[in-house]
Amino acid sequence: MADQLPNVPELLQTAVRSLGGAERTSQLTMASAVAHSIDTGEHLAVQAGTGTGKSLAYLVPSLRHAVESGRTVVVSTATIALQRQLVDRDLPRLADALKKPLGRRAEFAILKGRNNYLCMNKIHTGASEQPPEDELFDPFTVSRLGREVVRLTEWSSDTETGDRDELVPGVSDQAWRQVSVTSRECIGKNQCPVGEDCFAERARVEASKADVVVTNHALLAIDAITGIQILPDHDVVVIDEAHELVDRVTGVATADLTAASISAAARRCGKIAEEQDADRLEAAGEGWAGLLEELRPGRWEGLPDGAAPALAAIRDAAWSLRTAIGPAKPGMAAADPEAAAARNAALSSVDDVHDSAVRILTAFDEPDPAKRKDVVWLSSDEFRGSVRRSVRMAPLSVGGLLRSRLFAESTVVLTSATLTVGGSFDGLAVNWGLPAESSARPDSGTAIGTEAPSDASAFRWNSLDVGSPFDHAKAGIIYIARHLPTPGRDGLSPVYLDEIAELVEAAGGRTLGLFSSMRAAKAASEAMRERLDTPILCQGDDATGTLVKAFAKDEPTSLFGTLSLWQGVDVPGPSLSLVILDRIPFPRPDDPLLMARQQAIESHGGNGFLSVSANHAALLLAQGVGRLLRSTDDKGVVAVLDPRLATARYAGYLRASLPPFWETTNPEVVRKALTRIRDSRP
């Protein structure tokens, strides 16, 4: 009987013993809290530092609930690495360990978006898309693309899953698009001549039978935004790396409109519709390109002169083309799957163009910028020597979406090593669409014109910080270089380079340099290679994974880089004893989306700077600082070269988000500490 299942503490004890681990109070506390959340239906936010064993702490109560209730639990992660860790290592071992007490071996599966799997119909029919026009003139690109497609075709006969992440080495996005389809382009299992061999459908079938389904934040967002059920029925969602949730959901809900995408849609549709209809859309795209060339990049406060008629022309031409293509003929997919696939791809591309044009046209119907659904801006990006202009749209807030499509439908457990901002969970909670715990906090949820729910509503949630197994005050020092000038816009000044050189030399290498821009990372790398005898690696010299492995393998080696290293490096042991942050990672002042969110909050009397810019910086700071201690034996220094972390009004707010390291502003003390750590190495 289900009620005879052992309780969560007993199951956790069994799992820990079976896996050869040690019992941890923080892990038990978290597992019990997750179990309580599942039982009561109250949402839970748990901050669990590195080394807590948080994966086991949420998997054990999740598996128990799934076996007891017969309902699936969805676990969502932000990174492929964690997905693979859960499916390839944690869940198989845990399922074996708990087989006897649960009465059966729990089943689990991984599920991703359809475009992450090979499409056998596309492989068999040879249906593919043309590379962009600017790439057709690059012989290297064309030949590389051909080689990659051949390798993918050969791989399709060997792979059991068709999962792109299992292809090593990987291929370019352009090559992968030749052998995959989106959900909208798919002609459907029942209509597809090779539907029985569809890798995406196999994955969905496996997921439907699983107790735990591991997915990613992007697919979770697609499931919520589209209203089309992708994930199996579930009543509990566990979100690991929850500090990434808002950004990933925002990314899924962001669209753009470019001249190239309009032209591509016209070409696709021109193969199956009247030329004059496709030419009309092509002409509208050319008009759009001409308009964008005349405009300055940046956020749109309203439609620029000439934009409304240009967008209306795109909208009408796209709709006319879609109407001309018409409905699918009965039996078409079975009779001619290649033609059916081409039709679906054409419809998908023209629908995207139409919907984006409408979205921009209606974005400014609400006169109050703080109540608008979308932020619209013109971006200008350089690619292989040419400039690509696009108009992008992103939601001002995703709190309402998460509130109605996630928290209203499932019990949600959110966890990460960094969830408190300024010492409180509220900063992230209000962005998730949950009510603030503190009544003293201004309600930034009203920035989107929607009243955030109160604690008396159905959206009740609890928070818990289970701490860390590390003794931060004894294991680490946070050094703030108060004597340095405030960082400017002109790159690293000579005094900054001097400071970096002295610190790295004292540490004997063993340094992870986290910089706010690639320009700064490269400048520091070049300067240190001239000044120091220890090796310096820089992001971009090779694949990031390769660089991290080389850094971890050779103790005197240092690695410098930018944003992806702030969160993605896990190097325990003597190879890392110094983390350098060149400045507080505030968002760029020209980031249109974040600035719009900041202004929206300010317009309702909130503190936009703290709610957006400072929160953004605090999360990144916490992630960067968290690179230092990855095991209980680690010791070292985090050096923040930005004096504002000690002197600015908001400094205390930012430092409240960091682990309780011993603090100093004395460079001599730090250099001596680094020297002692270096000399203590065997």
XYZ file of C-alpha atoms in Angstrom:
682
model
C 0.000 0.000 0.000
C 1.171 3.521 -0.746
C 0.670 4.596 2.851
C 3.167 1.956 3.886
C 6.010 3.624 2.053
C 8.855 4.769 4.304
C 8.890 8.479 5.090
C 11.318 10.864 3.387
C 13.968 10.924 6.178
C 14.104 7.112 6.105
C 14.362 7.025 2.324
C 17.056 9.692 2.329
C 19.047 7.739 4.899
C 18.783 4.616 2.754
C 19.856 6.512 -0.348
C 22.835 8.194 1.319
C 24.099 4.920 2.767
C 23.650 3.079 -0.505
C 25.472 5.757 -2.471
C 28.359 5.869 -0.007
C 27.746 9.446 1.105
C 27.622 11.092 4.499
C 24.476 12.262 6.226
C 24.102 16.044 6.174
C 21.712 17.982 8.358
C 21.139 20.598 5.652
C 20.224 17.906 3.138
C 17.709 16.322 5.522
C 16.217 19.747 6.306
C 15.746 20.484 2.633
C 14.299 17.046 1.807
C 11.779 17.364 4.653
C 10.787 20.851 3.475
C 10.292 19.611 -0.093
C 8.130 16.745 1.189
C 6.049 19.196 3.244
C 5.598 21.421 0.196
C 4.408 18.487 -1.913
C 1.999 17.361 0.833
C 0.498 20.805 1.469
C 0.605 22.273 -2.031
C 2.491 25.355 -0.806
C 5.252 26.521 -3.108
C 8.793 26.476 -1.745
C 11.994 28.402 -2.493
C 15.151 26.745 -1.120
C 18.622 28.231 -1.164
C 21.118 25.388 -0.873
C 24.812 26.078 -1.224
C 27.332 23.987 -3.134
C 28.011 20.715 -1.354
C 24.564 20.524 0.273
C 23.469 17.628 -1.903
C 20.364 19.447 -3.095
C 19.753 17.131 -6.074
C 19.237 14.182 -3.730
C 17.222 16.361 -1.353
C 14.558 17.067 -3.971
C 14.763 13.782 -5.904
C 14.008 11.532 -2.912
C 10.657 13.202 -1.978
C 9.859 13.546 -5.700
C 10.291 9.826 -6.350
C 8.291 8.935 -3.240
C 5.432 11.207 -4.313
C 5.448 9.835 -7.861
C 5.327 6.202 -6.696
C 2.725 6.953 -4.026
C 0.385 9.035 -6.188
C 1.037 7.650 -9.661
C 1.587 11.236 -10.873
C 4.645 12.455 -12.724
C 7.055 14.961 -11.200
C 8.769 17.366 -13.608
C 12.330 18.489 -12.815
C 13.514 21.470 -14.834
C 17.121 22.647 -15.119
C 18.785 25.568 -16.853
C 21.801 23.714 -18.208
C 22.401 20.649 -20.323
C 25.187 19.636 -17.933
C 22.809 19.313 -14.992
C 20.204 17.521 -17.117
C 22.770 14.939 -18.092
C 24.063 14.636 -14.517
C 20.555 13.897 -13.258
C 19.657 11.385 -15.981
C 23.016 9.683 -16.420
C 24.256 9.607 -12.822
C 21.945 10.717 -10.005
C 18.617 9.160 -11.007
C 19.895 5.692 -12.067
C 21.822 5.288 -8.814
C 18.948 6.610 -6.722
C 16.362 4.433 -8.464
C 18.478 1.364 -7.701
C 19.038 2.404 -4.087
C 15.320 2.965 -3.419
C 13.940 0.030 -5.414
C 13.299 -2.139 -2.355
C 11.783 0.454 0.035
C 9.593 1.938 -2.737
C 8.447 -1.487 -3.908
C 9.653 -0.999 -7.482
C 12.360 0.730 -9.469
C 11.303 4.260 -10.236
C 11.245 5.227 -13.908
C 12.723 8.447 -15.275
C 13.192 10.107 -18.649
C 14.636 13.205 -20.285
C 12.481 15.397 -22.530
C 13.507 18.302 -24.740
C 11.970 20.372 -27.488
C 11.283 18.613 -30.811
C 14.047 20.518 -32.599
C 16.615 18.823 -30.337
C 15.956 15.470 -32.051
C 16.734 14.196 -35.535
C 13.780 14.196 -37.921
C 13.919 10.912 -39.865
C 11.472 12.224 -42.463
C 13.841 15.064 -43.256
C 16.757 12.627 -43.372
C 14.927 10.268 -45.742
C 13.417 12.892 -48.052
C 16.444 15.128 -48.161
C 14.254 18.137 -47.424
C 16.513 20.890 -46.187
C 16.704 24.626 -46.073
C 19.127 26.893 -47.884
C 21.844 28.620 -45.916
C 21.471 32.394 -45.598
C 22.440 34.241 -48.790
C 25.589 35.758 -47.287
C 26.811 32.235 -46.459
C 26.231 30.878 -49.972
C 29.162 32.925 -51.161
C 31.483 31.454 -48.546
C 32.958 28.220 -49.971
C 34.271 27.155 -46.595
C 30.844 27.490 -44.995
C 29.153 25.534 -47.771
C 31.714 22.708 -47.737
C 31.676 22.495 -43.939
C 27.897 22.383 -43.969
C 27.963 19.523 -46.478
C 30.417 17.518 -44.404
C 28.376 18.020 -41.249
C 25.121 16.970 -42.919
C 26.788 13.806 -44.246
C 28.033 12.997 -40.731
C 24.541 13.607 -39.305
C 22.998 11.316 -41.918
C 25.452 8.565 -41.015
C 24.847 9.135 -37.307
C 21.091 8.727 -37.788
C 21.689 5.015 -38.441
C 23.664 4.557 -35.220
C 21.922 6.686 -32.615
C 19.211 5.245 -30.401
C 17.852 8.591 -29.209
C 18.502 11.119 -32.008
C 19.331 13.594 -29.240
C 21.633 16.354 -30.471
C 23.464 16.504 -27.147
C 24.689 12.948 -27.636
C 26.499 13.846 -30.850
C 30.218 14.314 -30.126
C 31.752 16.413 -31.551
C 28.779 18.637 -32.239
C 27.763 20.416 -35.427
C 26.769 23.969 -36.315
C 23.216 25.196 -35.833
C 22.874 25.550 -39.613
C 23.761 21.895 -40.163
C 21.416 20.724 -37.428
C 18.510 22.636 -38.981
C 18.944 20.508 -42.113
C 17.946 17.382 -40.167
C 15.484 18.673 -37.557
C 12.102 20.373 -37.379
C 10.276 22.532 -34.891
C 6.948 21.411 -33.467
C 5.153 23.731 -35.878
C 7.015 22.347 -38.892
C 6.339 18.715 -37.983
C 3.703 17.048 -40.157
C 2.591 14.852 -37.260
C 3.252 11.275 -36.261
C 0.077 9.900 -37.826
C 0.767 11.594 -41.162
C 4.508 10.963 -41.289
C 5.672 7.893 -43.237
C 8.414 7.297 -40.670
C 6.345 8.408 -37.675
C 6.884 5.075 -35.924
C 10.627 5.779 -35.896
C 10.316 9.385 -34.703
C 12.878 10.117 -32.004
C 10.893 13.037 -30.543
C 7.752 10.902 -30.261
C 9.731 8.092 -28.641
C 11.036 10.565 -26.059
C 7.485 11.788 -25.338
C 6.227 8.209 -24.946
C 9.047 7.433 -22.522
C 8.291 10.623 -20.613
C 4.604 9.741 -20.332
C 5.519 6.512 -18.514
C 8.114 8.044 -16.205
C 7.847 8.920 -12.535
C 10.283 11.797 -12.990
C 10.752 13.723 -16.231
C 13.852 15.885 -16.534
C 13.438 18.855 -18.863
C 14.786 22.375 -19.232
C 13.477 25.848 -18.426
C 12.985 26.644 -22.122
C 10.682 23.674 -22.747
C 8.862 24.381 -19.501
C 8.276 27.909 -20.791
C 7.097 26.693 -24.208
C 4.662 24.314 -22.503
C 3.317 27.235 -20.464
C 3.289 29.937 -23.166
C 1.762 27.997 -26.042
C -0.869 26.222 -24.010
C -0.030 23.104 -26.073
C 0.711 20.212 -23.742
C 4.259 19.010 -24.299
C 5.035 17.683 -20.849
C 3.083 14.742 -19.417
C 0.391 15.353 -16.795
C 2.045 16.396 -13.559
C 1.208 18.022 -10.254
C 4.697 18.890 -8.954
C 7.468 20.881 -10.652
C 10.983 21.159 -9.233
C 13.001 24.003 -10.731
C 16.732 23.671 -10.177
C 18.969 26.648 -11.004
C 15.845 28.720 -10.356
C 17.796 31.981 -10.468
C 17.857 31.440 -14.266
C 14.100 30.931 -14.645
C 13.035 34.484 -15.492
C 15.778 34.953 -18.094
C 15.060 31.611 -19.782
C 11.305 32.219 -19.921
C 11.943 35.729 -21.224
C 14.202 34.270 -23.913
C 11.481 31.906 -25.111
C 8.937 34.726 -25.192
C 11.270 37.019 -27.168
C 10.777 37.367 -30.917
C 12.371 39.389 -33.677
C 11.585 40.624 -37.173
C 14.359 40.939 -39.731
C 14.514 41.492 -43.456
C 16.256 38.111 -43.768
C 13.467 36.221 -41.950
C 10.846 37.896 -44.162
C 12.796 37.021 -47.302
C 13.271 33.406 -46.148
C 9.530 33.057 -45.514
C 8.791 34.479 -48.968
C 11.197 32.006 -50.626
C 9.731 29.029 -48.781
C 6.178 30.022 -49.607
C 7.093 30.864 -53.208
C 7.723 27.174 -53.886
C 4.137 26.209 -53.070
C 2.122 29.394 -53.775
C 1.684 31.927 -56.534
C 4.841 33.908 -57.296
C 3.037 37.229 -57.099
C 1.966 36.540 -53.502
C 5.513 35.630 -52.481
C 6.886 38.658 -54.383
C 4.542 40.913 -52.406
C 6.020 39.665 -49.105
C 9.538 39.914 -50.520
C 8.897 43.546 -51.473
C 7.515 44.295 -47.994
C 10.697 42.790 -46.516
C 12.841 45.036 -48.704
C 10.884 48.037 -47.489
C 11.464 46.924 -43.900
C 15.211 46.592 -44.541
C 15.359 50.104 -45.996
C 13.488 51.568 -43.016
C 15.740 49.882 -40.432
C 18.859 51.188 -42.173
C 17.664 54.740 -41.533
C 16.925 54.256 -37.820
C 19.244 54.414 -34.840
C 19.550 51.272 -32.703
C 17.843 51.441 -29.329
C 14.518 51.139 -27.578
C 11.361 52.316 -29.285
C 9.059 54.449 -27.145
C 6.557 54.425 -29.983
C 6.421 53.467 -33.647
C 9.001 55.524 -35.637
C 7.900 57.428 -38.715
C 7.251 55.024 -41.545
C 7.141 51.917 -39.319
C 3.351 51.551 -39.180
C 2.772 51.339 -42.974
C 5.847 49.087 -43.384
C 4.581 46.702 -40.710
C 1.046 46.766 -42.092
C 2.435 45.830 -45.516
C 4.324 42.887 -43.970
C 1.283 41.787 -41.974
C -1.097 41.923 -44.944
C 1.331 40.265 -47.370
C 2.032 37.452 -44.895
C -1.674 36.870 -44.271
C -2.441 36.915 -47.994
C 0.320 34.377 -48.625
C -0.916 32.150 -45.853
C -4.445 32.278 -47.219
C -3.159 31.462 -50.705
C -1.413 28.323 -49.439
C -4.712 27.205 -47.958
C -5.575 24.156 -45.883
C -3.810 20.836 -46.324
C -5.454 18.363 -48.675
C -6.600 15.064 -47.140
C -3.945 12.373 -47.462
C -1.306 14.854 -48.628
C 1.206 13.966 -45.908
C 0.983 10.262 -46.605
C 1.129 10.667 -50.373
C 3.959 13.201 -50.493
C 5.663 13.655 -47.111
C 8.375 15.884 -48.568
C 5.784 18.314 -49.915
C 3.876 18.192 -46.610
C 7.036 18.967 -44.657
C 7.865 21.872 -46.987
C 4.313 23.204 -46.593
C 4.472 23.079 -42.789
C 7.873 24.774 -42.778
C 6.569 27.519 -45.071
C 3.466 28.073 -42.962
C 5.517 28.180 -39.780
C 7.881 30.820 -41.166
C 5.140 33.030 -42.598
C 3.103 32.730 -39.378
C 6.133 33.902 -37.396
C 6.528 36.916 -39.697
C 2.829 37.788 -39.462
C 2.643 37.388 -35.681
C 5.809 39.462 -35.126
C 4.498 42.296 -37.308
C 1.193 42.314 -35.407
C 3.018 42.181 -32.083
C 5.056 45.289 -32.927
C 2.073 47.152 -34.370
C 0.020 46.619 -31.205
C 2.850 47.020 -28.673
C 2.163 50.716 -28.185
C -1.641 50.624 -27.995
C -1.364 51.072 -24.209
C -0.268 54.698 -23.619
C 1.350 53.964 -20.214
C 4.770 52.360 -20.866
C 4.631 50.669 -17.441
C 1.496 48.771 -18.439
C 2.615 47.604 -21.861
C 3.100 43.888 -22.369
C 6.170 44.177 -24.577
C 9.386 46.130 -24.876
C 10.457 46.793 -28.477
C 13.899 47.808 -29.658
C 16.108 47.907 -32.746
C 19.351 46.002 -32.446
C 22.355 46.167 -34.726
C 24.705 43.176 -34.616
C 27.887 42.602 -36.572
C 28.258 39.145 -38.147
C 31.213 38.214 -40.331
C 31.846 41.777 -41.315
C 28.237 42.627 -42.112
C 25.667 44.383 -39.943
C 22.357 42.684 -39.254
C 19.495 44.821 -38.019
C 16.473 43.366 -36.290
C 13.541 44.634 -34.284
C 13.118 42.586 -31.122
C 10.178 42.182 -28.770
C 10.355 40.839 -25.228
C 7.810 40.797 -22.403
C 8.135 43.579 -19.843
C 7.468 40.974 -17.178
C 6.981 37.198 -17.090
C 5.579 37.213 -13.549
C 1.967 37.105 -14.711
C 2.689 34.248 -17.102
C 4.458 32.194 -14.439
C 1.738 32.953 -11.923
C -1.119 31.808 -14.175
C 0.559 28.974 -16.094
C 2.972 27.515 -13.550
C 2.152 28.346 -9.932
C -1.607 28.149 -10.463
C -1.419 24.643 -11.928
C 1.285 22.790 -9.964
C 3.098 22.730 -6.645
C 6.457 24.320 -7.409
C 9.774 23.873 -5.618
C 12.462 26.362 -6.666
C 16.056 25.816 -5.650
C 19.525 27.169 -6.347
C 22.720 28.051 -4.536
C 21.816 31.721 -5.058
C 18.224 32.782 -4.449
C 18.559 35.513 -1.834
C 19.258 38.987 -3.131
C 20.149 41.635 -0.597
C 19.580 39.002 2.082
C 15.965 38.315 0.999
C 14.088 35.948 -1.315
C 11.729 38.760 -2.317
C 13.866 40.050 -5.185
C 13.383 36.875 -7.174
C 9.945 36.013 -5.796
C 8.225 39.092 -7.217
C 9.863 38.443 -10.603
C 8.423 34.909 -10.485
C 4.989 36.377 -9.865
C 4.806 35.439 -6.178
C 3.901 37.886 -3.394
C 6.743 39.396 -1.410
C 7.349 37.815 1.992
C 8.152 41.174 3.507
C 5.274 43.606 3.748
C 7.811 46.409 3.951
C 9.014 45.735 0.425
C 7.469 47.902 -2.318
C 5.443 45.684 -4.588
C 7.193 45.790 -7.932
C 4.640 43.316 -9.267
C 2.414 46.277 -10.007
C 4.962 47.398 -12.588
C 3.073 45.342 -15.154
C -0.281 46.737 -14.185
C -1.306 43.585 -12.376
C -1.917 43.295 -8.682
C 0.423 40.718 -7.190
C -1.405 38.142 -5.081
C -1.348 38.498 -1.334
C -0.278 35.909 1.198
C -3.941 35.255 1.818
C -4.419 34.113 -1.753
C -3.957 30.661 -3.142
C -0.352 31.498 -3.960
C 1.180 30.681 -0.631
C 4.880 29.964 -0.490
C 7.641 29.384 2.000
C 11.352 30.041 1.841
C 14.269 28.222 3.377
C 18.025 28.761 3.403
C 19.701 25.499 4.402
C 23.130 27.128 4.387
C 26.344 25.599 3.183
C 28.738 22.904 4.408
C 31.585 25.405 4.029
C 32.984 27.485 6.885
C 33.283 30.568 4.719
C 34.892 32.800 7.334
C 37.735 30.323 7.851
C 38.078 28.999 4.304
C 37.919 32.213 2.328
C 38.612 35.924 2.225
C 36.734 38.510 0.225
C 39.034 41.353 -0.658
C 37.612 44.644 -1.920
C 40.255 46.836 -3.558
C 38.997 50.048 -1.998
C 42.145 51.980 -2.955
C 41.559 51.552 -6.698
C 39.723 54.178 -8.764
C 36.134 53.520 -9.836
C 36.226 51.494 -13.053
C 35.623 53.526 -16.198
C 34.429 52.791 -19.693
C 37.874 52.812 -21.288
C 38.914 49.331 -20.265
C 41.304 48.229 -17.541
C 43.528 51.030 -16.314
C 47.263 50.387 -15.572
C 46.607 50.315 -11.803
C 44.048 47.544 -12.313
C 46.549 45.519 -14.337
C 49.180 46.063 -11.629
C 46.730 44.797 -8.998
C 45.876 41.703 -11.048
C 49.549 40.896 -11.650
C 50.418 41.167 -7.946
C 47.487 38.964 -6.919
C 48.093 36.247 -9.526
C 51.806 36.186 -8.742
C 51.103 35.813 -5.004
C 48.693 32.946 -5.753
C 51.206 31.204 -8.036
C 48.666 31.258 -10.879
C 45.597 29.207 -9.827
C 43.368 32.138 -10.763
C 39.937 32.383 -12.334
C 39.536 35.891 -13.733
C 35.903 36.904 -14.254
C 35.573 40.020 -16.366
C 32.569 42.095 -17.338
C 33.513 42.101 -21.037
C 35.529 39.999 -23.453
C 37.556 43.074 -24.272
C 38.689 43.358 -20.637
C 39.396 39.606 -20.398
C 41.602 39.683 -23.495
C 43.423 42.846 -22.408
C 44.163 41.327 -18.987
C 45.301 38.043 -20.573
C 47.714 39.768 -22.926
C 49.155 41.953 -20.168
C 49.604 39.041 -17.745
C 51.309 36.867 -20.367
C 53.942 39.573 -20.705
C 54.388 40.079 -16.954
C 54.042 36.612 -15.415
C 55.747 33.268 -15.821
C 52.629 31.177 -15.133
C 50.357 30.160 -18.061
C 47.313 32.326 -18.858
C 44.355 30.920 -20.797
C 41.665 33.190 -22.203
C 38.118 32.366 -23.190
C 37.958 32.165 -26.974
C 41.374 30.533 -27.333
C 39.570 27.176 -27.534
C 36.213 25.649 -26.649
C 35.222 26.737 -23.144
C 34.960 23.148 -21.863
C 38.449 22.379 -23.142
C 39.863 25.479 -21.457
C 38.233 24.631 -18.109
C 39.692 21.106 -18.247
C 43.180 22.485 -19.007
C 42.814 24.990 -16.166
C 41.773 22.294 -13.692
C 44.549 19.926 -14.780
C 47.536 22.281 -14.385
C 47.766 24.063 -11.015
C 49.862 27.102 -12.067
C 47.504 27.864 -14.967
C 45.024 30.754 -14.802
C 41.853 31.169 -16.846
C 40.367 34.546 -17.782
C 36.958 34.996 -19.351
C 33.549 36.563 -19.228
C 29.912 35.806 -18.403
C 29.639 32.075 -19.153
C 32.501 31.420 -16.718
C 30.708 33.280 -13.920
C 28.304 30.350 -13.570
C 29.782 27.412 -15.401
C 33.081 26.584 -13.720
C 33.367 23.854 -11.090
C 37.035 23.336 -10.195
C 37.568 21.979 -6.680
C 41.046 21.465 -5.275
C 44.389 23.248 -5.558
C 43.963 24.471 -9.143
C 41.823 27.365 -7.934
C 42.692 29.564 -4.965
C 41.958 33.037 -6.339
C 38.865 34.440 -8.070
C 39.199 37.955 -9.490
C 36.166 40.059 -10.435
C 37.095 43.205 -12.324
C 33.889 45.119 -11.517
C 30.356 44.840 -10.156
C 28.424 43.170 -13.013
C 25.670 45.733 -13.460
C 23.648 45.328 -16.668
C 24.648 47.540 -19.560
C 22.924 50.919 -19.326
C 21.849 50.457 -22.935
C 20.096 47.112 -22.275
C 16.604 48.082 -23.473
C 14.695 45.347 -21.673
C 16.244 45.746 -18.235
C 16.081 49.513 -18.431
C 12.401 49.347 -19.393
C 11.715 47.092 -16.423
C 13.582 49.486 -14.162
C 11.609 52.490 -15.419
C 8.305 50.620 -15.057
C 8.989 49.929 -11.400
C 10.060 53.537 -10.778
C 6.879 54.845 -12.388
C 4.907 53.025 -9.667
C 7.028 54.400 -6.847
C 9.364 51.417 -6.491
C 13.147 51.416 -6.470
C 13.937 50.421 -10.036
C 17.673 50.407 -9.526
C 17.532 47.971 -6.598
C 14.780 45.824 -8.125
C 16.476 45.383 -11.498
C 20.090 46.559 -11.834
C 21.224 45.771 -8.293
C 19.367 42.436 -8.254
C 20.982 41.489 -11.564
C 24.405 42.423 -10.237
C 23.860 40.680 -6.884
C 22.923 37.378 -8.527
C 25.912 37.426 -10.841
C 28.223 38.447 -7.999
C 26.985 35.561 -5.886
C 27.461 33.160 -8.792
C 30.978 34.455 -9.494
C 32.027 34.401 -5.842
C 30.617 30.874 -5.599
C 33.332 29.592 -7.958
C 35.915 29.723 -5.145
C 34.805 27.018 -2.703
C 33.693 23.827 -4.427
C 34.753 21.311 -1.757
C 35.183 21.451 2.013
C 38.989 21.371 1.653
C 39.195 24.427 -0.584
C 40.723 27.698 0.614
C 41.263 30.949 -1.173
C 40.476 34.567 -1.910
C 37.818 36.394 -3.883
C 39.230 39.733 -5.044
C 36.723 42.357 -6.194
C 38.625 45.170 -7.857
C 35.643 47.533 -7.897
C 35.842 49.878 -4.851
C 32.101 50.585 -5.085
C 31.454 47.289 -3.299
C 32.846 49.018 -0.196
C 31.937 52.664 -0.737
C 28.638 52.954 -2.642
C 25.213 53.413 -0.997
C 24.090 50.065 -2.357
C 27.243 48.219 -1.253
C 25.621 46.675 1.815
C 22.723 45.388 -0.294
C 25.115 43.638 -2.670
C 27.334 42.218 0.065
C 24.253 40.795 1.824
C 23.890 38.471 -1.179
C 27.397 37.028 -0.749
C 28.641 34.185 1.474
C 29.987 35.283 4.892
C 33.668 35.357 3.968
C 36.146 37.229 6.139
C 36.362 40.698 4.613
C 39.348 43.001 4.124
C 40.381 45.976 2.027
C 44.097 45.556 2.798
C 46.026 44.326 -0.269
C 49.078 43.336 1.779
C 47.028 41.025 3.998
C 45.573 39.346 0.916
C 48.880 38.847 -0.862
C 50.363 37.239 2.252
C 47.331 34.951 2.606
C 47.638 33.863 -1.031
C 51.346 33.226 -0.607
C 50.669 31.022 2.441
C 48.042 29.021 0.523
C 50.429 28.659 -2.427
C 53.347 27.523 -0.259
C 51.163 25.034 1.628
C 50.508 23.067 -1.529
C 52.397 19.769 -1.660
